[in-house]
MMTF fields as JSON, N, C-alpha, C and O atoms, coordinates in Angstrom:
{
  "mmtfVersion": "1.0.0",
  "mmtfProducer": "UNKNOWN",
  "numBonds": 283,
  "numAtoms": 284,
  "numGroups": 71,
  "numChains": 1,
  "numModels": 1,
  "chainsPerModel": [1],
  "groupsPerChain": [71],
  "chainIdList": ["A"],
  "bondAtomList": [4, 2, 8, 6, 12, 10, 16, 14, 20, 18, 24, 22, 28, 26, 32, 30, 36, 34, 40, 38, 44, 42, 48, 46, 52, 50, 56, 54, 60, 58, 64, 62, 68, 66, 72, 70, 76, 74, 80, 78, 84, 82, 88, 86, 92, 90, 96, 94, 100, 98, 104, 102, 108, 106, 112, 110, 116, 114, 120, 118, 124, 122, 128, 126, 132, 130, 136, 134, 140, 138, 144, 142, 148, 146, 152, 150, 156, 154, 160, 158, 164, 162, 168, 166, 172, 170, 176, 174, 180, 178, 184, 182, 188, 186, 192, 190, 196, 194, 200, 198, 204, 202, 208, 206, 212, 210, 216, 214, 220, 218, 224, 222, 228, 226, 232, 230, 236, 234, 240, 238, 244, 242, 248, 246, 252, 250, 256, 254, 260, 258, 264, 262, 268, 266, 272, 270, 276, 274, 280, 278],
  "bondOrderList": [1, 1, 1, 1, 1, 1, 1, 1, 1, 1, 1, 1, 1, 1, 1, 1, 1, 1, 1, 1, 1, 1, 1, 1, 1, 1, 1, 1, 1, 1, 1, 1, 1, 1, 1, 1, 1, 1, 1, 1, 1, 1, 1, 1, 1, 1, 1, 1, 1, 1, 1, 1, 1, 1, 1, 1, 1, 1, 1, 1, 1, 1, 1, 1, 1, 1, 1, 1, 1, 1],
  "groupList": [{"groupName": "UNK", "atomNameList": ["N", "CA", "C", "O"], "elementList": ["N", "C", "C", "O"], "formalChargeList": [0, 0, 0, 0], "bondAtomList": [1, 0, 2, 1, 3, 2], "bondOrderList": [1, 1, 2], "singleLetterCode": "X", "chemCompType": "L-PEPTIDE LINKING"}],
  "groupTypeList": [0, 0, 0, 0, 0, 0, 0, 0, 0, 0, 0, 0, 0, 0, 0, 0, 0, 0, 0, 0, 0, 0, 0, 0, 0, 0, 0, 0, 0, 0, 0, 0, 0, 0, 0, 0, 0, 0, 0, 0, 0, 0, 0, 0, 0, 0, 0, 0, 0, 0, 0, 0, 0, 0, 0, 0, 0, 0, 0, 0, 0, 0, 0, 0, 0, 0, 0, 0, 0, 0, 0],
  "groupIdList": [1, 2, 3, 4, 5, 6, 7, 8, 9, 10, 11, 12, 13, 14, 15, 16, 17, 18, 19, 20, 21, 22, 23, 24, 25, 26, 27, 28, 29, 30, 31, 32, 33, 34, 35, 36, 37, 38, 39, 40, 41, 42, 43, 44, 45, 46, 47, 48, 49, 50, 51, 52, 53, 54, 55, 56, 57, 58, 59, 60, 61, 62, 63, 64, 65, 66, 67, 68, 69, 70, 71],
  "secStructList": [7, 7, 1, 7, 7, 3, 3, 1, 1, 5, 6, 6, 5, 1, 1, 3, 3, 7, 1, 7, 7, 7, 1, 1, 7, 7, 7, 7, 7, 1, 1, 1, 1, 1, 1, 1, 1, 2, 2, 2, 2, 2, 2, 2, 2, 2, 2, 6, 1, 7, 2, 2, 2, 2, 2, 2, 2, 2, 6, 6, 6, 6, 7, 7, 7, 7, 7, 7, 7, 7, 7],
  "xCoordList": [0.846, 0.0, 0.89, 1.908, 0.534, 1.474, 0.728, -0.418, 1.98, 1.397, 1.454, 0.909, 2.502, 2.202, 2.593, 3.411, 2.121, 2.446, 3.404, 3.388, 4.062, 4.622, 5.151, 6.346, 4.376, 4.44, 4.693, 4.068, 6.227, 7.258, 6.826, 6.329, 6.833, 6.574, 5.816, 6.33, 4.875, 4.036, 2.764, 1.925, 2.76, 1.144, 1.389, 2.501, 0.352, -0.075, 0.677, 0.681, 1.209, 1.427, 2.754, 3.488, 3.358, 4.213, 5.03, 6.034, 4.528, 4.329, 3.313, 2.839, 2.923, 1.967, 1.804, 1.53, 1.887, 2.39, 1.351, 0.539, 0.996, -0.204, 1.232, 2.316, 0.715, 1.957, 1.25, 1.955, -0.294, -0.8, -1.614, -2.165, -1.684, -2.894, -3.627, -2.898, -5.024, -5.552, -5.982, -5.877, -6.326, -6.44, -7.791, -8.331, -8.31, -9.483, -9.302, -9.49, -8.935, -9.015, -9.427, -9.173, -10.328, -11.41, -10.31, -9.56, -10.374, -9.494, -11.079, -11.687, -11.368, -12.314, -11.691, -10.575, -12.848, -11.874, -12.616, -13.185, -12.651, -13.101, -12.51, -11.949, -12.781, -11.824, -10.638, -10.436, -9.272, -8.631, -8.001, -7.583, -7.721, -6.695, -5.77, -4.931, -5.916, -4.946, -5.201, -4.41, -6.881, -7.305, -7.153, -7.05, -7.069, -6.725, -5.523, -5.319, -4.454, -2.905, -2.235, -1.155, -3.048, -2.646, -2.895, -2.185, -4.017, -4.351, -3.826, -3.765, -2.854, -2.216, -0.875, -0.193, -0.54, 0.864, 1.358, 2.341, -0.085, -0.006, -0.451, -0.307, -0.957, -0.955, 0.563, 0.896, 1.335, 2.783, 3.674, 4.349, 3.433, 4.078, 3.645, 4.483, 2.72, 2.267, 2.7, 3.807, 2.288, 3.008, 4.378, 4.836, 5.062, 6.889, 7.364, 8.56, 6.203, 6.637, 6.916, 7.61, 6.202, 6.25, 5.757, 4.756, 6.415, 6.094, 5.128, 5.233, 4.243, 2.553, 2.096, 1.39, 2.201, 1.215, 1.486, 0.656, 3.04, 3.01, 1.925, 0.974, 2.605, 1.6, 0.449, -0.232, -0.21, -1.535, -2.215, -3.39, -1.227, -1.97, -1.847, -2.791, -0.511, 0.137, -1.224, -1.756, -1.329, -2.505, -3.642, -4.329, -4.248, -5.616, -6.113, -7.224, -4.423, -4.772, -4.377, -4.14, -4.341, -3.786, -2.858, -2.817, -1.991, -0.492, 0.184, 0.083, 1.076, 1.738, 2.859, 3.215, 3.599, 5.13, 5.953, 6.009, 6.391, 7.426, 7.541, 8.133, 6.9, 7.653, 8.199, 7.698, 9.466, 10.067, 10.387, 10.991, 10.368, 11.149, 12.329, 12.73, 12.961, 14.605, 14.582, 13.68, 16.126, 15.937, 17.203, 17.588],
  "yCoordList": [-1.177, 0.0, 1.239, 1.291, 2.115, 3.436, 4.307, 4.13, 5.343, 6.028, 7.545, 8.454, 7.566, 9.027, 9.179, 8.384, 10.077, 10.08, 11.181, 12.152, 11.242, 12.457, 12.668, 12.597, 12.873, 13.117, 14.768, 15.823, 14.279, 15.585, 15.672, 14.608, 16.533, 16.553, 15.666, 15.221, 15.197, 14.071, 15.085, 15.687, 15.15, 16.176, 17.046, 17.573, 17.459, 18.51, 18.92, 19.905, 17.578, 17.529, 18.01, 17.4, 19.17, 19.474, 19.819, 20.525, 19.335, 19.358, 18.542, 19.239, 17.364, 17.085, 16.089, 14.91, 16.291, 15.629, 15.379, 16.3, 13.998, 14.31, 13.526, 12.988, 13.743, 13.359, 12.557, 12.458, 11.613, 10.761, 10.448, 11.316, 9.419, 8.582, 7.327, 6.816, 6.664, 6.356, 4.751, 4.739, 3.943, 2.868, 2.847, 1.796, 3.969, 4.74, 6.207, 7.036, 6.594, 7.526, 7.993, 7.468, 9.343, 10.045, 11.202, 11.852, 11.348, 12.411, 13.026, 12.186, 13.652, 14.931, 16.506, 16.99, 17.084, 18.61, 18.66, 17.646, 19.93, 20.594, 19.573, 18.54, 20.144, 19.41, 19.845, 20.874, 18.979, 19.43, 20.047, 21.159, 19.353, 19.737, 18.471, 18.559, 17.202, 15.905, 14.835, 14.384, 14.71, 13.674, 12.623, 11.663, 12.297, 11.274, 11.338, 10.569, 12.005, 11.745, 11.184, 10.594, 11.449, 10.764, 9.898, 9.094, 9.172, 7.41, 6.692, 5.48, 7.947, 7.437, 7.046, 6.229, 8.168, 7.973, 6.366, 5.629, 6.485, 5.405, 4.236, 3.193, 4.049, 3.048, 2.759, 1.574, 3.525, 3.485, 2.676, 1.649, 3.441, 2.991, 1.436, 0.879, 0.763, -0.387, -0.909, -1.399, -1.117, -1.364, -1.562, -2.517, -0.852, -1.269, -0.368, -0.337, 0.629, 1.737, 1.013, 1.485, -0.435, -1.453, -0.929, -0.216, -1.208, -0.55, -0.683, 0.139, -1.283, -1.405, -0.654, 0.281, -0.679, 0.322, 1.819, 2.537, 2.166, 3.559, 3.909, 4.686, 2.866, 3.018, 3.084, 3.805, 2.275, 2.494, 3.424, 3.729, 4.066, 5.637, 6.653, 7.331, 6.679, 7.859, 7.511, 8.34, 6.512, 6.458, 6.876, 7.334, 6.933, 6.858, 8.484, 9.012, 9.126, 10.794, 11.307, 12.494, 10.136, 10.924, 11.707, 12.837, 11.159, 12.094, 11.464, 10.24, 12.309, 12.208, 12.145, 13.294, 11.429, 10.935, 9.625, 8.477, 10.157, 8.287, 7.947, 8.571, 6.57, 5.417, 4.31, 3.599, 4.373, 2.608, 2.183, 2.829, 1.159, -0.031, -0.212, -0.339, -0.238, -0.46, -1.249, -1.57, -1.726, -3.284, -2.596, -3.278],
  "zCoordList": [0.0, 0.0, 0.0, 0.691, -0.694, -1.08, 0.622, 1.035, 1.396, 2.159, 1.941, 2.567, 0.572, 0.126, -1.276, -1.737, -1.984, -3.581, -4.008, -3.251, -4.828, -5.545, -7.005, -7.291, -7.698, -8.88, -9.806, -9.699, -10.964, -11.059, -12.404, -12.771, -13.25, -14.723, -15.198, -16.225, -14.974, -15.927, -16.817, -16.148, -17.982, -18.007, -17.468, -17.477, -16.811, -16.525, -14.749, -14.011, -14.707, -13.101, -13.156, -13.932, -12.38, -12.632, -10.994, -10.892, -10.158, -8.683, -7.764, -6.867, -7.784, -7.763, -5.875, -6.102, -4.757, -3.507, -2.951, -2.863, -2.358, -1.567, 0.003, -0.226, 1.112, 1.875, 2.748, 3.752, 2.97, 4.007, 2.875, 2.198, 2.694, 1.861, 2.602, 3.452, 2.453, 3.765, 2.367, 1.141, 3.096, 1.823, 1.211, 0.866, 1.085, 0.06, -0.265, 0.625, -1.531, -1.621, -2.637, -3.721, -2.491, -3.61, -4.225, -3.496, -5.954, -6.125, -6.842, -7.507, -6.786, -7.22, -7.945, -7.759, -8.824, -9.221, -10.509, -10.912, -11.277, -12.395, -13.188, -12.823, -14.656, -15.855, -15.779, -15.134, -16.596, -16.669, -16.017, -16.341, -14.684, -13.221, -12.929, -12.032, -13.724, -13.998, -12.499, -11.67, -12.688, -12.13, -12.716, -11.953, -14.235, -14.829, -15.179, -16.119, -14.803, -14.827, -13.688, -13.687, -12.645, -11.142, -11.369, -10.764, -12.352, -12.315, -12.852, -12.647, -14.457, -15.094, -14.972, -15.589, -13.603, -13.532, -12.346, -12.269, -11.566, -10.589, -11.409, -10.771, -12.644, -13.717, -13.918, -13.902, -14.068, -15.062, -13.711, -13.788, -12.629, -11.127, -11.458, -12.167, -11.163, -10.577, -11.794, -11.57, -13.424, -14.615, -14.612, -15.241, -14.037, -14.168, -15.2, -15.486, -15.985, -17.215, -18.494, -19.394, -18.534, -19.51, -20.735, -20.664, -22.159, -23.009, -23.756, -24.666, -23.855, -24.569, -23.366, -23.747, -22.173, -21.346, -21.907, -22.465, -21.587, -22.163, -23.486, -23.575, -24.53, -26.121, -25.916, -26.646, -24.742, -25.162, -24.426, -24.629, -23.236, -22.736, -23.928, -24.333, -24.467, -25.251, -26.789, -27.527, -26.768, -27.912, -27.443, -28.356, -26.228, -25.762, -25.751, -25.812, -25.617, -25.519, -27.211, -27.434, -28.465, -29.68, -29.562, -30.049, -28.879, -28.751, -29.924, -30.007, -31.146, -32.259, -31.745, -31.482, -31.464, -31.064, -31.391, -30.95, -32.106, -31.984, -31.069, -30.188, -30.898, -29.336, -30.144, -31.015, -29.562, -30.024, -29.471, -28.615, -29.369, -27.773, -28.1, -29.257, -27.14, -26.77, -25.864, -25.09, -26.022, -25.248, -24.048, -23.099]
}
């Protein structure tokens, strides 16, 4: 179980700390404040940053970028 988060440059998150996390937690907020980048980035955490996960976030937002796997 994670007891605190911190997320540096991802998106939109460019500072992003929560410092006590409880084993339920609600993230709430307008559009476009990177409630779905916290899920994405704690996707990438628990993933291992495996490379079809990246592809298929970086596809899910139509981001135009070369990804190639390296070994």
């Amino acid at each position: 179980m994670l007891n605190s988060l911190e997320i540096k440059n991802f998106r939109i998150l460019e500072d992003f700390r929560v410092s006590k996390l409880g084993r339920v937690n609600l993230i709430v907020g307008k559009n476009n404040l990177g409630k779905s980048s916290v899920l994405e980035a704690l996707r990438i955490y628990a993933g291992n940053a495996h490379y079809e996960l990246l592809k298929q976030i970086a596809a899910g937002h139509d981001e135009k970028y070369p990804m190639k796997k390296t070994e």
